[in-house]
Tab-separated table of C-alpha atoms in Angstrom:
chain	number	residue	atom	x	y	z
A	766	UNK	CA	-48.419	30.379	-14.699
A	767	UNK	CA	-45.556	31.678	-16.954
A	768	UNK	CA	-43.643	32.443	-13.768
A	769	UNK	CA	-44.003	29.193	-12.366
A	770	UNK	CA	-42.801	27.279	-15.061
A	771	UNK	CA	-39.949	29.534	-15.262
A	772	UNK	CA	-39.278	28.832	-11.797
A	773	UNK	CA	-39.458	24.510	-12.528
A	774	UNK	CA	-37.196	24.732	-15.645
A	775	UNK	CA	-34.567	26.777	-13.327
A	776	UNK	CA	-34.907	24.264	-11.053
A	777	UNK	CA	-34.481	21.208	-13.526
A	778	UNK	CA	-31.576	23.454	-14.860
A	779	UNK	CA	-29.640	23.543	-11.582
A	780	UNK	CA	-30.871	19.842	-10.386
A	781	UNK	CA	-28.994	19.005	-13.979
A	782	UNK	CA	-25.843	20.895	-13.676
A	783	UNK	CA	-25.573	19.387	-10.216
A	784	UNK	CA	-25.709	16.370	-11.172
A	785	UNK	CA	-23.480	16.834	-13.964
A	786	UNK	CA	-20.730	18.085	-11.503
A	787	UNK	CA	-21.795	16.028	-8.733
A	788	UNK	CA	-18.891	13.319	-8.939
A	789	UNK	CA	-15.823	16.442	-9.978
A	790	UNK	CA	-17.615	18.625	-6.834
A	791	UNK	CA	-17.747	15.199	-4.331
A	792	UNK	CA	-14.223	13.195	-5.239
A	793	UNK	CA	-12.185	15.744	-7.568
A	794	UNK	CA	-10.202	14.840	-9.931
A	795	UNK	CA	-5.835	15.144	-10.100
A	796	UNK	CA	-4.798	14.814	-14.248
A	797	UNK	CA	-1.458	14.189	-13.108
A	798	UNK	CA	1.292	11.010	-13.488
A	799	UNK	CA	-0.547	7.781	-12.071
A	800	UNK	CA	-0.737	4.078	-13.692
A	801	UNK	CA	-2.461	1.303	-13.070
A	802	UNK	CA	-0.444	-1.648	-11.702
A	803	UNK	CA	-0.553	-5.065	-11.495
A	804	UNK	CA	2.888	-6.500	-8.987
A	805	UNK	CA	3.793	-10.195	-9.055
A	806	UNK	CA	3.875	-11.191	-5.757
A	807	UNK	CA	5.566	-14.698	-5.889
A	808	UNK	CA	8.855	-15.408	-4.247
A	809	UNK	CA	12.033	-14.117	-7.051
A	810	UNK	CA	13.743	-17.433	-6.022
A	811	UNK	CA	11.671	-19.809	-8.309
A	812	UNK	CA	13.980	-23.227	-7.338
A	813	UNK	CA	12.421	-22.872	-4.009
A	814	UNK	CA	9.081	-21.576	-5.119
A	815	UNK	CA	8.536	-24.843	-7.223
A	816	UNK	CA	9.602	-27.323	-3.990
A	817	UNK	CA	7.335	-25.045	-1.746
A	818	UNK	CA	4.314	-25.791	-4.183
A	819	UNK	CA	5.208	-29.563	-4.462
A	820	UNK	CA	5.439	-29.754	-0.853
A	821	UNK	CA	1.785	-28.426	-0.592
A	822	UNK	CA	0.742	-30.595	-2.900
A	823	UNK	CA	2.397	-33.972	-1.208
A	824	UNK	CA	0.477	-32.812	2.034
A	825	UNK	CA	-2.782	-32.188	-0.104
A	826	UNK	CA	-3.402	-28.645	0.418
A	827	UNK	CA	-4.949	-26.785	-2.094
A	828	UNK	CA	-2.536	-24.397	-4.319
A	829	UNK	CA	-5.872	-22.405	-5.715
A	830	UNK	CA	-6.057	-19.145	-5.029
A	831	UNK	CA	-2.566	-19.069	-3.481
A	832	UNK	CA	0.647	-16.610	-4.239
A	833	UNK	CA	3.681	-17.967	-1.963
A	834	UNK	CA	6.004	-15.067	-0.954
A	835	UNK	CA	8.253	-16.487	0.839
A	836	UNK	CA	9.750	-20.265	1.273
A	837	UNK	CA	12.463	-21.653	4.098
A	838	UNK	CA	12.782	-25.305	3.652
A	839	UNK	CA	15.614	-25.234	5.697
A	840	UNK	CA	15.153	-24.629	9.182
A	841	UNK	CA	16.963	-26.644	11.410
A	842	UNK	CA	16.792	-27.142	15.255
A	843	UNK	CA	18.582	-29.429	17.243
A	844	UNK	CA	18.061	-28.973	21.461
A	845	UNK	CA	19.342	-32.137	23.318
A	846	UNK	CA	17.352	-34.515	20.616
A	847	UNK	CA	17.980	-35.562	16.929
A	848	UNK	CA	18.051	-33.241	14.150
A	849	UNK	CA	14.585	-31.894	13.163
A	850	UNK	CA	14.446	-29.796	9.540
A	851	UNK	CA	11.410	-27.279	9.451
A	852	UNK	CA	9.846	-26.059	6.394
A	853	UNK	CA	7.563	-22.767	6.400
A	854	UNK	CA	5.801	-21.492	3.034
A	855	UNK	CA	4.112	-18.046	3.498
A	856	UNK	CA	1.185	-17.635	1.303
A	857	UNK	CA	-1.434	-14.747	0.797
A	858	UNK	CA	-4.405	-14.998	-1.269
A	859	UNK	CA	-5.747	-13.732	-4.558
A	860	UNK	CA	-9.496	-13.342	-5.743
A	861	UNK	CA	-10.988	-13.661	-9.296
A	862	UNK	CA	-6.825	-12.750	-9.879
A	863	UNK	CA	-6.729	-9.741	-7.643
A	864	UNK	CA	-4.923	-9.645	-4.319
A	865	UNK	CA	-6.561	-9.494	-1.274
A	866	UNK	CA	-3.976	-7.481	0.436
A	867	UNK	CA	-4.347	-8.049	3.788
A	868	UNK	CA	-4.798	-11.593	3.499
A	869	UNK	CA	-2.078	-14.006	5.070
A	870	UNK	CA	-1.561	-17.540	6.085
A	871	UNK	CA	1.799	-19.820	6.800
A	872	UNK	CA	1.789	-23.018	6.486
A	873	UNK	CA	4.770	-25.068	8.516
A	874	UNK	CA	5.990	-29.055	8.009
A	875	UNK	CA	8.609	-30.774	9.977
A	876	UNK	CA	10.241	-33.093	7.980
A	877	UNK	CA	8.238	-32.083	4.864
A	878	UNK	CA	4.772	-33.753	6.964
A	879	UNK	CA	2.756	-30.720	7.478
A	880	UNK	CA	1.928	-29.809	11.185
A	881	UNK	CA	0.262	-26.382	11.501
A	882	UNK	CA	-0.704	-23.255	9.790
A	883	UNK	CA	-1.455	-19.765	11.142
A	884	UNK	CA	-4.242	-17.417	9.366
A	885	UNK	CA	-7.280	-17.846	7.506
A	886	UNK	CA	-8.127	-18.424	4.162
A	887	UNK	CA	-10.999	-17.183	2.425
A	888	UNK	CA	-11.364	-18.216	-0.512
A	889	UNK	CA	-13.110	-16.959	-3.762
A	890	UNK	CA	-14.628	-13.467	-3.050
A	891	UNK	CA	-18.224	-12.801	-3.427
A	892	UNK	CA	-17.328	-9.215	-5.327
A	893	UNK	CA	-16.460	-8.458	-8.835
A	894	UNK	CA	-13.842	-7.420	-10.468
A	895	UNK	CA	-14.714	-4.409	-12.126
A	896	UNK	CA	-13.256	-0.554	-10.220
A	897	UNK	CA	-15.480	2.240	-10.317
A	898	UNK	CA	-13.331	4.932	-9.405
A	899	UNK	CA	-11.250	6.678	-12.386
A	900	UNK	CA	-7.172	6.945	-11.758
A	901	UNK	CA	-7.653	10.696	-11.362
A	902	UNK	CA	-9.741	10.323	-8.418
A	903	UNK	CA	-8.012	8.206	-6.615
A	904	UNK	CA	-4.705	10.235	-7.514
A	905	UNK	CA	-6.525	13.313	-5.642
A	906	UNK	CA	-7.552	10.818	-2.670
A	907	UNK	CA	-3.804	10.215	-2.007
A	908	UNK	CA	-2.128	13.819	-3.420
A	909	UNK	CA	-4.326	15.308	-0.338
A	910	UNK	CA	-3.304	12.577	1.979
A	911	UNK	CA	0.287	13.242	1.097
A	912	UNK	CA	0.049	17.205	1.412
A	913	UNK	CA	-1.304	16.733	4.907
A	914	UNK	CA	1.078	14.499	6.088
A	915	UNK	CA	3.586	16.638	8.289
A	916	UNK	CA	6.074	14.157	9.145
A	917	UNK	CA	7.513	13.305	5.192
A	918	UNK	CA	10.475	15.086	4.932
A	919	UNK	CA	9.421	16.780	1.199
A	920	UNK	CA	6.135	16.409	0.589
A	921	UNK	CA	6.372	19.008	-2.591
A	922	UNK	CA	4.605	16.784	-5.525
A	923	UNK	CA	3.487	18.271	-9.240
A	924	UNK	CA	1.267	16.459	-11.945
A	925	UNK	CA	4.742	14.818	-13.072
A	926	UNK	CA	4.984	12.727	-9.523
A	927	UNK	CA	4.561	9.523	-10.851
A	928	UNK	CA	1.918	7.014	-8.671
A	929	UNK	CA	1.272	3.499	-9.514
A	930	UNK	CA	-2.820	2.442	-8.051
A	931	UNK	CA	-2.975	-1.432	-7.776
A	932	UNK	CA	-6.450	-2.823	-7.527
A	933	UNK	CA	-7.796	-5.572	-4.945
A	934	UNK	CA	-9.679	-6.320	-1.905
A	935	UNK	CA	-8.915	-5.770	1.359
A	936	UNK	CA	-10.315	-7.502	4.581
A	937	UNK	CA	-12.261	-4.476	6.963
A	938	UNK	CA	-12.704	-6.867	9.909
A	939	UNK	CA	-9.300	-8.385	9.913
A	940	UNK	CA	-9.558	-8.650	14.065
A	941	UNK	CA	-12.758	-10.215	13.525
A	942	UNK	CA	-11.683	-13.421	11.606
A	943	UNK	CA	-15.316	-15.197	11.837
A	944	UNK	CA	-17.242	-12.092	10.515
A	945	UNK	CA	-14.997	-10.770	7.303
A	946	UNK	CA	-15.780	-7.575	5.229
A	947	UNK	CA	-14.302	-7.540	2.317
A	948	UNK	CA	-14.305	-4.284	-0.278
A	949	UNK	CA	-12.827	-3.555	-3.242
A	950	UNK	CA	-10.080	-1.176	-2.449
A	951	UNK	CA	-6.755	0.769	-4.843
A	952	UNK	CA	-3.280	0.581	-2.746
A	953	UNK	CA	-1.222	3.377	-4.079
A	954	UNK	CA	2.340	4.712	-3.724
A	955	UNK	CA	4.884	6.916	-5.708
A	956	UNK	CA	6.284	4.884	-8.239
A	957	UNK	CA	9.601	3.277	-6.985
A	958	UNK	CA	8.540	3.565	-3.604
A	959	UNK	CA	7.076	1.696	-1.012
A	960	UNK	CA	6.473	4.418	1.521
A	961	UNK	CA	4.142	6.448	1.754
A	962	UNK	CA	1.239	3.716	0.750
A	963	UNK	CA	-2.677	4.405	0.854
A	964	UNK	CA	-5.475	2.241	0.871
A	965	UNK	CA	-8.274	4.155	-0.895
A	966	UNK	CA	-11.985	1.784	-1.022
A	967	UNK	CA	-13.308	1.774	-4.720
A	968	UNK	CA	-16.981	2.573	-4.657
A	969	UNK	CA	-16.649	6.068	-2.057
A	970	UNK	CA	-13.013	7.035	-2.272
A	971	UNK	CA	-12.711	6.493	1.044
A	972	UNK	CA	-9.289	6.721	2.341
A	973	UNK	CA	-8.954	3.348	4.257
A	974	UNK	CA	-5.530	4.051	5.681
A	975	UNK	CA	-2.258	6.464	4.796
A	976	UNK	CA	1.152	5.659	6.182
A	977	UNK	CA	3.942	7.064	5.421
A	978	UNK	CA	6.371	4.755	6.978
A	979	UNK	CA	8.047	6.261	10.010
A	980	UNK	CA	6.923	5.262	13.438
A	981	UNK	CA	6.839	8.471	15.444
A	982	UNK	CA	6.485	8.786	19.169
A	983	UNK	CA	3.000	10.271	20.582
A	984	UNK	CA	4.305	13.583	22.102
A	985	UNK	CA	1.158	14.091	24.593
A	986	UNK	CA	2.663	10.820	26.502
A	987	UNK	CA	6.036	12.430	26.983
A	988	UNK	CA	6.683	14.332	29.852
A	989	UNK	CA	8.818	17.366	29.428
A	990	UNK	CA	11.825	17.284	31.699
């Protein structure tokens, strides 16, 4: 009996010290140079930023939820006809205050009358707002990513390479614009870069997608001559 119960309390033991280490042993952790983010979106020229949002308003669409990025009010074509001015407003979306990165929709007037818009709007997410992943985690997600990746010129990084983790949702279905999947997700990148940028999914670590900018032709389809 004495054995046995040895045998269950080793068992608890190890059970406990797995679970303990469980999340270090599964994700890892990287203690080095990452912050947490939050980028303002909205087109830097504000003059045309405030007569894209009155336009919007004058043709009753709804400004909620809505970061404009980019504004021409000025587009004008002329082919064997009067004068017709354009206007095109570029818009993605924001949930609970979070981007939805892969979101997008333009909206385009003719005169300042609104004719058409192209992509889909969503909305108010059914997800919170709360991450469950810690920075070094998703710091680990990426610095592994990065190592990997043969085509970046110096991929030599240390715990003082700086990354900057913003938090938001991203669309898993995009091609599939009836049926959306939204998750919580952390885009990532060295600080004062844009390139290379991961999107790493908030509940699994999950690395969604790493590029590191370059286009590069698919060798196997080239013939050698």
């Amino acid at each position: 009996m004495k054995k046995f119960y040895c045998l269950v309390l080793s068992a608890l033991v190890a059970f406990a010290s797995c679970k303990k280490n469980e999340l270090n042993h599964t994700y890892g952790e990287d203690n080095g140079c990452i912050s947490r983010i939050k980028r303002d979106y909205s087109d830097s020229n504000k003059v045309e930023l405030a007569t894209a949002v009155k336009l919007l308003q004058q043709n009753n669409i709804s400004l909620n939820g809505l970061v404009i990025y980019q504004v021409i009010l000025n587009d004008s074509i002329s082919i064997n006809g009067p004068l017709r001015v354009y206007q095109h407003v570029a818009a993605y979306e924001e949930s609970k205050g979070f981007p939805i990165f892969n979101s997008g929709i333009g909206y385009h007037f003719k005169n300042g009358t609104f004719e058409t818009s192209i992509g889909q709007r969503y909305g108010t997410l059914n997800l919170d707002t709360s991450a469950k992943a810690t920075l070094p985690q998703i710091r680990k997600v990426f610095i592994d990513a990065f190592k990997k990746d043969g085509y970046t010129i110096d991929n030599r990084v240390n715990a003082s390479s700086c990354l900057r983790a913003e938090f938001g949702y991203l669309n898993l279905t995009q091609d599939i614009p009836d049926h959306p999947s939204f998750v919580k997700v952390w885009k990532v990148t060295f600080t004062g870069y844009e390139y290379p940028v991961a999107y790493i999914q908030d509940d699994n670590r999950k690395l969604l997608s790493y590029f590191n900018g370059l286009l590069t032709l698919d060798k196997t389809n080239v013939s050698n001559k």
